[in-house]
Coordinates of C-alpha atoms and ligand atoms in Angstrom, one line a residue:
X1 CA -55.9 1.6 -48.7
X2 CA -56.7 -0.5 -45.5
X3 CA -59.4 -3.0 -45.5
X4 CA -63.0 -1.1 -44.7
X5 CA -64.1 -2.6 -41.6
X6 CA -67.7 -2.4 -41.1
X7 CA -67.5 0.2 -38.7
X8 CA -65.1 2.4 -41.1
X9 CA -67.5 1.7 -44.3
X10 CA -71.0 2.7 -41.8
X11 CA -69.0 6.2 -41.4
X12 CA -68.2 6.6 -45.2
X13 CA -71.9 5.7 -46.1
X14 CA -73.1 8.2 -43.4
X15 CA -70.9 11.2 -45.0
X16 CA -71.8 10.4 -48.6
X17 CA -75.9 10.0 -48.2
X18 CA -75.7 13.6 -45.2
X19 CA -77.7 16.3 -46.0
X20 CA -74.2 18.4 -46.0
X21 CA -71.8 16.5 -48.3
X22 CA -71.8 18.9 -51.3
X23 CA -70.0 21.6 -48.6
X24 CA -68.1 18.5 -47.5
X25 CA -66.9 17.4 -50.5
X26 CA -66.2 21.1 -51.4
X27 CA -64.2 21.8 -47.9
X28 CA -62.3 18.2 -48.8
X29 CA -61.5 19.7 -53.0
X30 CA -60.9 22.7 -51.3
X31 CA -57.9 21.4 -49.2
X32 CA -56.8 19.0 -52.2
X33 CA -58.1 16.2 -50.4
X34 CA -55.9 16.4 -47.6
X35 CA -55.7 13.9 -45.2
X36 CA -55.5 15.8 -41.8
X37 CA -56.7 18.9 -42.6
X38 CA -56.1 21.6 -39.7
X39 CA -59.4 23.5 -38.9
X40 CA -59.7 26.9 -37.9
X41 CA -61.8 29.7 -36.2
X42 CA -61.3 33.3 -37.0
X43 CA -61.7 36.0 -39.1
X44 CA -58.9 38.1 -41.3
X45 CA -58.7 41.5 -43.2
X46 CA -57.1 42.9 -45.9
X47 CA -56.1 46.1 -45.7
X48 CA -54.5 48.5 -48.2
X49 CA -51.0 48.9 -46.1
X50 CA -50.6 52.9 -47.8
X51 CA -54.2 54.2 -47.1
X52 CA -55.7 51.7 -44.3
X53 CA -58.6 51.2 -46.2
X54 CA -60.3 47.8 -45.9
X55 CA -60.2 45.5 -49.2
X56 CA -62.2 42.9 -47.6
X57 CA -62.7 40.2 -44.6
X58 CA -63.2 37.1 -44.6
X59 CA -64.6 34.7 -42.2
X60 CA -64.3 31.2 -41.4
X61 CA -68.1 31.2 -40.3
X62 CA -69.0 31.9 -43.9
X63 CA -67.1 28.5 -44.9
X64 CA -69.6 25.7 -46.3
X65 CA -68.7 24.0 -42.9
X66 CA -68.9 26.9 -40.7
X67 CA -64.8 26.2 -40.3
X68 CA -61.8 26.7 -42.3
X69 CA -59.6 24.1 -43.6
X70 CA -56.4 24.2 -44.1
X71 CA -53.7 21.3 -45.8
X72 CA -51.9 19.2 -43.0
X73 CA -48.9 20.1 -45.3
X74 CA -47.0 16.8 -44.0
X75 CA -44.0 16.0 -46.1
X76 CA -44.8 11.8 -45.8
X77 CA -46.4 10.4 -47.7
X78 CA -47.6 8.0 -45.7
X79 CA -49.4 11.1 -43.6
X80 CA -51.0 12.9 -46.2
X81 CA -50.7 11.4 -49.6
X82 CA -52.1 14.6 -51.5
X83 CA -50.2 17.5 -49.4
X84 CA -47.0 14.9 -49.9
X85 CA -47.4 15.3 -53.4
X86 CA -47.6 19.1 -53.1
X87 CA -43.9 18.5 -51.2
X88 CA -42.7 16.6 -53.9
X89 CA -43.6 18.6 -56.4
X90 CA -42.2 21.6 -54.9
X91 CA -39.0 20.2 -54.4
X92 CA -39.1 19.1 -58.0
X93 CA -39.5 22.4 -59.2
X94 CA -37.1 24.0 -56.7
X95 CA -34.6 21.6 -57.9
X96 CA -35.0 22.0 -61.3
X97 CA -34.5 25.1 -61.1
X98 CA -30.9 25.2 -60.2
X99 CA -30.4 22.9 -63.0
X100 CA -31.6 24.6 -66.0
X101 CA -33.1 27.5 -64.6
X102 CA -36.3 29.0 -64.5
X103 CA -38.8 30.0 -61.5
X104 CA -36.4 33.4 -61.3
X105 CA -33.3 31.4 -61.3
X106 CA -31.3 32.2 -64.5
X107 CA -31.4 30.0 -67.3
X108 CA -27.2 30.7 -67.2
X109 CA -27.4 28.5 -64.7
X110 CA -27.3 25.5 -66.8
X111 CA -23.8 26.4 -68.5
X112 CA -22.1 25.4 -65.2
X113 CA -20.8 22.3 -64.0
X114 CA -23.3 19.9 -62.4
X115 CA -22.8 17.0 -61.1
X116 CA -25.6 14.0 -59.3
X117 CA -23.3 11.9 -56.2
X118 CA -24.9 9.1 -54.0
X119 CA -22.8 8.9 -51.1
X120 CA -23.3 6.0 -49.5
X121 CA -22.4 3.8 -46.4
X122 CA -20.4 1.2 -45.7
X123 CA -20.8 -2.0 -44.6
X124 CA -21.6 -3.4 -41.0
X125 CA -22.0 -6.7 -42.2
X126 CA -23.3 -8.8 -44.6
X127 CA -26.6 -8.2 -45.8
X128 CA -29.4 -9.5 -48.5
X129 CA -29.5 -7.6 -51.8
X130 CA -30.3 -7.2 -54.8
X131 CA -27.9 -6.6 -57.6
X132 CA -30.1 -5.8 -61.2
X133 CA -31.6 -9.7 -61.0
X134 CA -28.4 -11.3 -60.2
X135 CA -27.7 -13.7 -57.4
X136 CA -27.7 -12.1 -53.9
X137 CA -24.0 -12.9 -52.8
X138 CA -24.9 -10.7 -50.0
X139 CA -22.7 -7.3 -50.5
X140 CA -20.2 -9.7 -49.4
X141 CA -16.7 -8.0 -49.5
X142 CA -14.6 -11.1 -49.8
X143 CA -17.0 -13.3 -50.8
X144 CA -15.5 -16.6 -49.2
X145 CA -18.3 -18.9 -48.9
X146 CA -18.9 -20.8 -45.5
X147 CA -20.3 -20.8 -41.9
X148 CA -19.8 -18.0 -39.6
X149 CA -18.5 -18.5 -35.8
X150 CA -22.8 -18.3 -34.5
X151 CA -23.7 -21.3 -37.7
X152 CA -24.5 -19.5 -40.0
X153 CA -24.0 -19.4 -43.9
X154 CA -21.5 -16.2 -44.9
X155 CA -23.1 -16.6 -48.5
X156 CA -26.2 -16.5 -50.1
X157 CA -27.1 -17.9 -53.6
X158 CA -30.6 -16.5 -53.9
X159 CA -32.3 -14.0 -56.6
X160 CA -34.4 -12.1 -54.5
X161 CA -37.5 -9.9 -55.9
X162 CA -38.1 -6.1 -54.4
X163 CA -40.7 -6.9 -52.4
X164 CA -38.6 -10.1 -50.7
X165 CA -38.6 -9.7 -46.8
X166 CA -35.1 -10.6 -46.4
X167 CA -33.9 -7.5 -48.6
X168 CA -31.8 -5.6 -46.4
X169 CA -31.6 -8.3 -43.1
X170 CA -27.8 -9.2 -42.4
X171 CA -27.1 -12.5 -43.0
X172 CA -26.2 -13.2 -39.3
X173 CA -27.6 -10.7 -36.9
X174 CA -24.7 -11.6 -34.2
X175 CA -21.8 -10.7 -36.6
X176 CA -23.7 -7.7 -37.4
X177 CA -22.3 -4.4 -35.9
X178 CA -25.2 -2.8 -34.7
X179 CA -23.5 -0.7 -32.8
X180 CA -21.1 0.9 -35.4
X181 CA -24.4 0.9 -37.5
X182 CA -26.1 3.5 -34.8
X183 CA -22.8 5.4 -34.5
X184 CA -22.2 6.4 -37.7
X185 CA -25.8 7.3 -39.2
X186 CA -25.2 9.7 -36.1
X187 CA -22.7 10.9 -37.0
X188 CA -23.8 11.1 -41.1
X189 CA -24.5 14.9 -41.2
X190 CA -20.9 15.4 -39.6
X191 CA -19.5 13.3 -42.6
X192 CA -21.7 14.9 -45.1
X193 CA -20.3 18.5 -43.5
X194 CA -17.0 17.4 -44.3
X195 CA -17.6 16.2 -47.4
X196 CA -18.0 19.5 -48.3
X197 CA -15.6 20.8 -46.6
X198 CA -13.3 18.1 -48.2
X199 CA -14.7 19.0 -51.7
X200 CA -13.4 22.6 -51.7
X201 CA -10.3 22.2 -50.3
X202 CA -9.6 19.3 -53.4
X203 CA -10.8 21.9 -55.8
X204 CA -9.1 24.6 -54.4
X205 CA -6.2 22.5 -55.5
X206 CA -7.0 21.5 -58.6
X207 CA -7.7 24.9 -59.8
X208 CA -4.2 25.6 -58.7
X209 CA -5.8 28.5 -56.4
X210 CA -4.8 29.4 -52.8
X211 CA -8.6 27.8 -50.6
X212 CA -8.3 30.9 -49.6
X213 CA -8.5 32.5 -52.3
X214 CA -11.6 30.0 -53.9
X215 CA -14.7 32.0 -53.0
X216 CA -13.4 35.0 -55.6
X217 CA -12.9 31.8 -58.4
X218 CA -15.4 29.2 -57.4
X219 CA -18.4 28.4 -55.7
X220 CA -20.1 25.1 -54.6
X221 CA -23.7 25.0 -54.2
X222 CA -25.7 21.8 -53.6
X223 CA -28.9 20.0 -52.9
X224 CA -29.4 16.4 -51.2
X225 CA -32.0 14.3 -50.1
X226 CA -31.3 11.5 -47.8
X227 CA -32.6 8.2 -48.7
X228 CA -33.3 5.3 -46.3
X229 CA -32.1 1.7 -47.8
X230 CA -34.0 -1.7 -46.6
X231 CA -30.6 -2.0 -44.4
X232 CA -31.7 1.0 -42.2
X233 CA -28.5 3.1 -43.2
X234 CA -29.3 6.1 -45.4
X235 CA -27.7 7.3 -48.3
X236 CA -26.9 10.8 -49.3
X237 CA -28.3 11.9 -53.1
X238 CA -26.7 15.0 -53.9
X239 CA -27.0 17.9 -57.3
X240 CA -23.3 19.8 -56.6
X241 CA -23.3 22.8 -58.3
X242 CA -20.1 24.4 -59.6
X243 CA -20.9 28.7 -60.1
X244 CA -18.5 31.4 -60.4
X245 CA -17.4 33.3 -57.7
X246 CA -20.2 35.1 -55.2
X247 CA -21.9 37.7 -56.3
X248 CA -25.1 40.2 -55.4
X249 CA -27.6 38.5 -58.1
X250 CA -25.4 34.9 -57.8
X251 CA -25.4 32.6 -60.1
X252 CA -22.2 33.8 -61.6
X253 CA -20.7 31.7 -64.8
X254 CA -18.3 28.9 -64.1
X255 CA -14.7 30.3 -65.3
X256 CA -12.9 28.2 -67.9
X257 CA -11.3 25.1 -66.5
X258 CA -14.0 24.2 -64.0
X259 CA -15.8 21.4 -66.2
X260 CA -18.1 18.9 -65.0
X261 CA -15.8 16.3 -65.7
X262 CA -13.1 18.5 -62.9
X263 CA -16.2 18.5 -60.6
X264 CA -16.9 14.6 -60.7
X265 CA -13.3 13.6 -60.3
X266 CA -12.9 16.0 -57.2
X267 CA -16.1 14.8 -55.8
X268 CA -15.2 10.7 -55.8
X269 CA -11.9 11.5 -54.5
X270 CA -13.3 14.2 -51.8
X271 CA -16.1 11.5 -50.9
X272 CA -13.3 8.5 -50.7
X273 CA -11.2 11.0 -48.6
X274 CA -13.2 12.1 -45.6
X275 CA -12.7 10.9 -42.5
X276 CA -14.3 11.3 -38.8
X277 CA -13.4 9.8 -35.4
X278 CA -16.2 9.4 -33.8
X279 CA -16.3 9.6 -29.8
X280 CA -16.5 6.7 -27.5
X281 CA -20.0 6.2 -26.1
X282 CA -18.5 5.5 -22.5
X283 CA -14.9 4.5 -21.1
X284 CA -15.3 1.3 -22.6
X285 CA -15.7 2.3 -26.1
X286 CA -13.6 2.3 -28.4
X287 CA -12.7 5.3 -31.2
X288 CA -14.3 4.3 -34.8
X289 CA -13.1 5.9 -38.0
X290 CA -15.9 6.8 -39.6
X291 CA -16.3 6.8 -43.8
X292 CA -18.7 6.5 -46.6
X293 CA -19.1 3.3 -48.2
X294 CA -17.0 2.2 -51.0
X295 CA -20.1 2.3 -53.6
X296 CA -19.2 5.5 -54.3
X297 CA -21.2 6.9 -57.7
X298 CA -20.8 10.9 -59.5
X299 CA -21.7 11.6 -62.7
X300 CA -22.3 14.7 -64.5
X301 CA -25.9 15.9 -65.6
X302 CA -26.5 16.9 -69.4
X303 CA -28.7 19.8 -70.3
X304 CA -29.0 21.6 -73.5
X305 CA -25.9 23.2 -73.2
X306 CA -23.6 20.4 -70.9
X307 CA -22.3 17.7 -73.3
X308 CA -19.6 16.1 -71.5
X309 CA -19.5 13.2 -71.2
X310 CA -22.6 11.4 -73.3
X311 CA -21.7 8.0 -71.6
X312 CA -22.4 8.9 -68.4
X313 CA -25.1 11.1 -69.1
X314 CA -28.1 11.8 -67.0
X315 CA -31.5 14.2 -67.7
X316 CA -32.2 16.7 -65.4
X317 CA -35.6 15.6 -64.8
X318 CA -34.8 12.3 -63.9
X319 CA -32.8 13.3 -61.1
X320 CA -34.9 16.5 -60.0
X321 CA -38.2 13.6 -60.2
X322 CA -35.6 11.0 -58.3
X323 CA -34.4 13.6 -55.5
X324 CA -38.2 14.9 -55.0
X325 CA -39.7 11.2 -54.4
X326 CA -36.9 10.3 -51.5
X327 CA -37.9 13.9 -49.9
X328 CA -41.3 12.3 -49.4
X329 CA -40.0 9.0 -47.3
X330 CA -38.6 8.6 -43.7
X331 CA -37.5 5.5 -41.9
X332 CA -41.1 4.3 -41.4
X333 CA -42.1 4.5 -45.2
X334 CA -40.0 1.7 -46.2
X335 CA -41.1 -1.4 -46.8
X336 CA -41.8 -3.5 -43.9
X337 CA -40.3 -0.6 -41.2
X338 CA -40.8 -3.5 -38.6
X339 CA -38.4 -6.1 -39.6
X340 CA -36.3 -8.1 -37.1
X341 CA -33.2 -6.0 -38.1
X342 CA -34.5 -2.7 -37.9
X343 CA -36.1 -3.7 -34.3
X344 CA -32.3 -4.5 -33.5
X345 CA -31.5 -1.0 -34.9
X346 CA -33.6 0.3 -32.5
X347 CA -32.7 -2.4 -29.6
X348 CA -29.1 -0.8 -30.4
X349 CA -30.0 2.7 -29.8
X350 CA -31.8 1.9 -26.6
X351 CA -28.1 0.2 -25.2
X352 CA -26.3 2.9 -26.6
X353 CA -28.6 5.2 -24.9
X354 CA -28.4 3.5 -21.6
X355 CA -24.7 3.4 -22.1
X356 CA -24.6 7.2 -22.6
X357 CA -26.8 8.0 -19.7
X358 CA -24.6 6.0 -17.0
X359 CA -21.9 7.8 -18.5
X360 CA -23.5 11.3 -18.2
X361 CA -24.3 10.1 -14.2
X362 CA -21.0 9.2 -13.8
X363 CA -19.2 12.4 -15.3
X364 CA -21.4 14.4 -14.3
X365 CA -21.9 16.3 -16.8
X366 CA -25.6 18.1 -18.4
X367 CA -27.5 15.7 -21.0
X368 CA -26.9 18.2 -24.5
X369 CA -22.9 18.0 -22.9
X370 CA -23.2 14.0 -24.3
X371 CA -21.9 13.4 -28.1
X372 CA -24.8 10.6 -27.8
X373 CA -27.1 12.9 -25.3
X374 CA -30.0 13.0 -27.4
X375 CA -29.7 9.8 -29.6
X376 CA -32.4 8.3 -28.1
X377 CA -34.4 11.1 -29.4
X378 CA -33.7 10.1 -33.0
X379 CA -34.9 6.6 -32.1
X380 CA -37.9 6.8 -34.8
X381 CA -35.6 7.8 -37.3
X382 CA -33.1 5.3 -36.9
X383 CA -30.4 7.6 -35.3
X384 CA -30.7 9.3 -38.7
X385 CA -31.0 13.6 -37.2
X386 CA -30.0 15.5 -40.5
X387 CA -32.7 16.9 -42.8
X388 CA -34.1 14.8 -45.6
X389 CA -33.5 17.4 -48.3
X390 CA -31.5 20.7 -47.9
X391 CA -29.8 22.5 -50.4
X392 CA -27.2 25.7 -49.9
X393 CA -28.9 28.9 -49.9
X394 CA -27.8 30.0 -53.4
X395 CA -29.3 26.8 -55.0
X396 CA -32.0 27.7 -56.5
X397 CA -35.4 29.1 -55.4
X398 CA -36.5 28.2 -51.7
X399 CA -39.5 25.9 -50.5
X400 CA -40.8 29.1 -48.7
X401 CA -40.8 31.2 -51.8
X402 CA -42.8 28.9 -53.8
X403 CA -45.1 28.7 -50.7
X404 CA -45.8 32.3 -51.1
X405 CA -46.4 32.0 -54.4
X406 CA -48.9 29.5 -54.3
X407 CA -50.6 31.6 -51.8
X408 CA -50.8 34.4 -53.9
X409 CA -51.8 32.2 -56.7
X410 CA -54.9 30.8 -54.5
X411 CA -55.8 34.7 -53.2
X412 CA -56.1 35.7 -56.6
X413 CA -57.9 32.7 -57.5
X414 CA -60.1 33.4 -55.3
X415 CA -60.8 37.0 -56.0
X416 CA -61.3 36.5 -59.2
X417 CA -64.4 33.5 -58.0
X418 CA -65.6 36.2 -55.5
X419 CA -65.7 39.3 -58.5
X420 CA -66.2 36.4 -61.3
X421 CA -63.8 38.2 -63.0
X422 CA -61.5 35.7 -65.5
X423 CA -58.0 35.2 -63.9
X424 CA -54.9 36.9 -64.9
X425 CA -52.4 34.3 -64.2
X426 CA -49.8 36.1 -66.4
X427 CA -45.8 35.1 -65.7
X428 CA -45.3 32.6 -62.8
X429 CA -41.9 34.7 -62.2
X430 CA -43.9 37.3 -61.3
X431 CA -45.8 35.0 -58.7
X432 CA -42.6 34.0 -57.7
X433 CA -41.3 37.2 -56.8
X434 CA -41.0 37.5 -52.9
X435 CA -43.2 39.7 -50.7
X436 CA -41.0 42.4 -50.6
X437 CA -43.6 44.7 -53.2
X438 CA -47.1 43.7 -51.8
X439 CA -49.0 47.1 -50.9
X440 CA -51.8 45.1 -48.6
X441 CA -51.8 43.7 -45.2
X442 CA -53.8 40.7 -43.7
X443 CA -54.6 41.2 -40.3
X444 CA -56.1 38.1 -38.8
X445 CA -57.6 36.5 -35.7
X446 CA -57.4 32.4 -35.4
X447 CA -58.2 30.0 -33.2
X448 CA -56.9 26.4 -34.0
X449 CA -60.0 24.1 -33.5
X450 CA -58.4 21.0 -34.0
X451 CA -57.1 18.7 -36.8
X452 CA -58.1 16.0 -38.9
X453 CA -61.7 15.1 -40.6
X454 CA -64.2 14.3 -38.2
X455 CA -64.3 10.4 -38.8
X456 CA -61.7 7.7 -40.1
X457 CA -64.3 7.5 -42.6
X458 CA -64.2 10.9 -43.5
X459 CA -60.1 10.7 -43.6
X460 CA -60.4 7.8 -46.0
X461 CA -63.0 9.3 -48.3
X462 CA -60.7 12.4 -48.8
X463 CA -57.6 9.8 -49.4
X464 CA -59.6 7.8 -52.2
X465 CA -60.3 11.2 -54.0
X466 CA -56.6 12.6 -53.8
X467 CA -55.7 8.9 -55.3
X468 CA -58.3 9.4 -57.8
X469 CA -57.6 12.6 -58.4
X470 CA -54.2 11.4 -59.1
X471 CA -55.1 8.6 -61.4
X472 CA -57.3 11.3 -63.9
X473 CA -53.5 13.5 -63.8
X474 CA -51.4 10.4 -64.8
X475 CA -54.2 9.8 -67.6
X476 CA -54.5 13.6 -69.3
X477 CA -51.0 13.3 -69.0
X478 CA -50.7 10.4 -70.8
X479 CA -52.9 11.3 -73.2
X480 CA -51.5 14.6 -73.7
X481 CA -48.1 12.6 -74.2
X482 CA -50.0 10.1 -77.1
X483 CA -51.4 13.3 -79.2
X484 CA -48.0 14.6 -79.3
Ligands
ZN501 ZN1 -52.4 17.0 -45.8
ZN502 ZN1 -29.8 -13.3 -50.1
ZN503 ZN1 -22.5 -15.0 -37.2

């Protein structure tokens, strides 16, 4: 939280001693103490889709605050701590899911062959790190010590903490390629695409099967988050999923053969395989062969059934909980986003854009035409324009459906309020199922009236609750954990 300033604190004592803030604090519960909540004018009705009857109305005038308020639903943390948490513990679930099952996906699914990659990037120059408390020695891949062609040390002896500024900066910023930086997290979701691509085509091979001929043996289904490291390159976290061939309910068994340990080895050497020539920026540049780093790591994932390889282990919800918290963080989340070398980054992408729009005037040729047309587009984001987490469509359960189902959940919830009827919540699965059976129809009329609370005050009241709503979670949970 931000230091109150007089001015901030006057607001927050304004809302908490108003005549109105039970229905504000209500409105702020209401929305899980969103951040920016959206607010809306309207009205909707629900209307029994076989016989036209209406089931009821509801209207935003009848709202404590004479508005409704709906969750920002931003996936940042830094945004909307509370509805970020809702993200994250969404993608949790969804990604569970296609590791041991549940939330409609099979539990079969945890007899195939998973496996947990980082891919990540490799090096534009040396950088400061941190290697588990050891000295620094700056990713350096030689590691000759001495003075670099601008005076500068190519080593560094220091042990530096987490929080230490100089985590991630280059040692010197002129032997830094900033450039071939820019150019490949560009080009990242091109390398990641063949990856895959990469991936089948080296199992195709080791199953001795035509490629093909691999969709009616194997299929590879995935999901990956991409993380941002203190060097401004991201990496790629990745679940890769080995299931039997396609089928109308998926999530066929793995035949005999395909183990986890098959899937880890073709992963490292797919991963250490692919290759990418990027284009030139303009007539002066030159063609770079594009890779992933050498720090290469894939390991297979134990569950009940999955016994591998007990060395190299890891628990499914350890990696679910690790892929869901990088969902929630983009470039600007990291620690100190303002740094000299990400302000280079960025100085980089702003030559590289200038580069590509004399290039454009001189060729002639439309803007989207460019290979590097719309970098400067991705500026925020580091050049970074791929997704932060996506998974292939037979995965597991989708973002949207467990959307729905927390819809439902809150209609029914709120029925039950409105009749004071106790609530059914029965099988989740069933909340889960898609829309595909619902009999009733909600016709509705809305008017966005704007977004946010009405003062920074407000904003940070609602922040302080979704933190100390947080706080009371970690301690039941805790708790719960002791009385085991
Ligand atoms: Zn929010
Ligand atoms: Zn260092
Ligand atoms: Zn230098």
């Amino acid at each position: 939280m931000p230091a109150l300033t007089p001015h901030l604190e006057a607001q927050m004592v304004a809302r908490l001693t108003a005549k109105d803030f039970p229905a504000w604090a209500d409105t702020a519960a209401k929305v899980g103490h969103c951040a920016h909540p959206v607010r809306l004018h309207g009205t909707s009705t629900t209307i029994d889709a076989a016989t036209g009857e209406v089931l009821s109305t509801y209207s935003s005038a009848d709202e404590p605050l004479g508005v409704l308020h709906v969750r920002c639903g931003n996936r940042r943390e830094s945004a909307c701590p509370s509805c970020s948490r809702v993200y994250a513990a969404d993608t949790f679930h969804l990604i569970r899911a296609g590791v041991i099952g549940g939330k409609g996906v099979p539990e079969d699914v945890a007899d195939n062959p998973l496996v947990f990659a980082t891919l990540t990037a490799p090096t534009f120059g040396l950088v400061h790190g941190r290697r588990n408390g050891r000295k620094c020695r700056a990713f350096t891949p030689k590691g000759i010590p001495g003075i670099c062609e601008h005076g500068r040390p190519t080593v560094c002896h220091a042990v530096h903490d987490d929080q230490d500024r100089l985590l991630g900066q280059p040692l010197c910023p002129d032997c830094y390629d900033y450039t071939g930086h820019v150019i490949w997290q560009w080009w990242a979701p091109e390398l990641w695409r063949r990856f895959t691509i990469t991936t089948r085509r080296h199992l195709a091979k080791a199953l001795g099967v035509p490629q093909s001929r691999l969709p009616n043996v194997v299929t590879l289904q995935y999901a990956k988050v991409a993380e941002y490291q203190h060097r401004g390159l991201i990496h790629f976290h990745a679940l890769i999923r080995l299931d039997g061939p396609k089928t109308d309910t998926g999530f066929a068994p793995a035949p005999g053969g395909a183990t986890a340990a098959l899937l880890t080895r073709v992963v490292e050497d797919a991963a250490a395989a692919v290759r990418f020539d990027a284009p030139r920026l303009d007539e002066d540049d030159r063609v770079r062969r594009l890779r992933f780093g050498t720090q290469l790591d894939a390991r297979p994932i134990a569950t009940r059934r999955r016994t591998d390889d007990p060395d190299r282990e890891l628990v499914p919800e350890q990696v679910a909980g690790y892929l869901a918290k990088y969902a929630t963080k983009s470039a600007s989340d990291t620690l100190d986003a303002d740094n000299p070398h990400w302000q280079r980054l960025r100085h980089a992408i702003d030559d590289a854009t200038e580069r590509t729009d004399a290039d454009l005037h001189r060729r002639r040729i439309p803007r989207l035409e460019h290979p590097y047309g719309l970098l400067g587009k991705w500026r925020h984001m580091l050049g970074f324009r791929g997704h932060f987490s996506t998974k292939s469509r037979r995965y597991s359960v989708t973002l949207g459906q467990l959307r729905r189902a927390r819809a439902r959940f809150q209609r029914r919830l709120a029925h039950a309020h409105r009749d004071g009827t106790p609530l059914d919540v029965g099988d989740l699965n069933d909340l889960l199922r898609d829309d595909a059976d619902e009999t009733t129809l909600v016709v509705g009329q809305w008017v966005y009236a704007g977004s946010g609370w009405d003062t920074d005050g407000d904003a940070e009241l609602a922040k302080a609750a979704a933190a100390r709503a947080r706080e009371y979670a970690a301690w039941r949970a805790e708790k719960k954990h002791h009385n085991r």
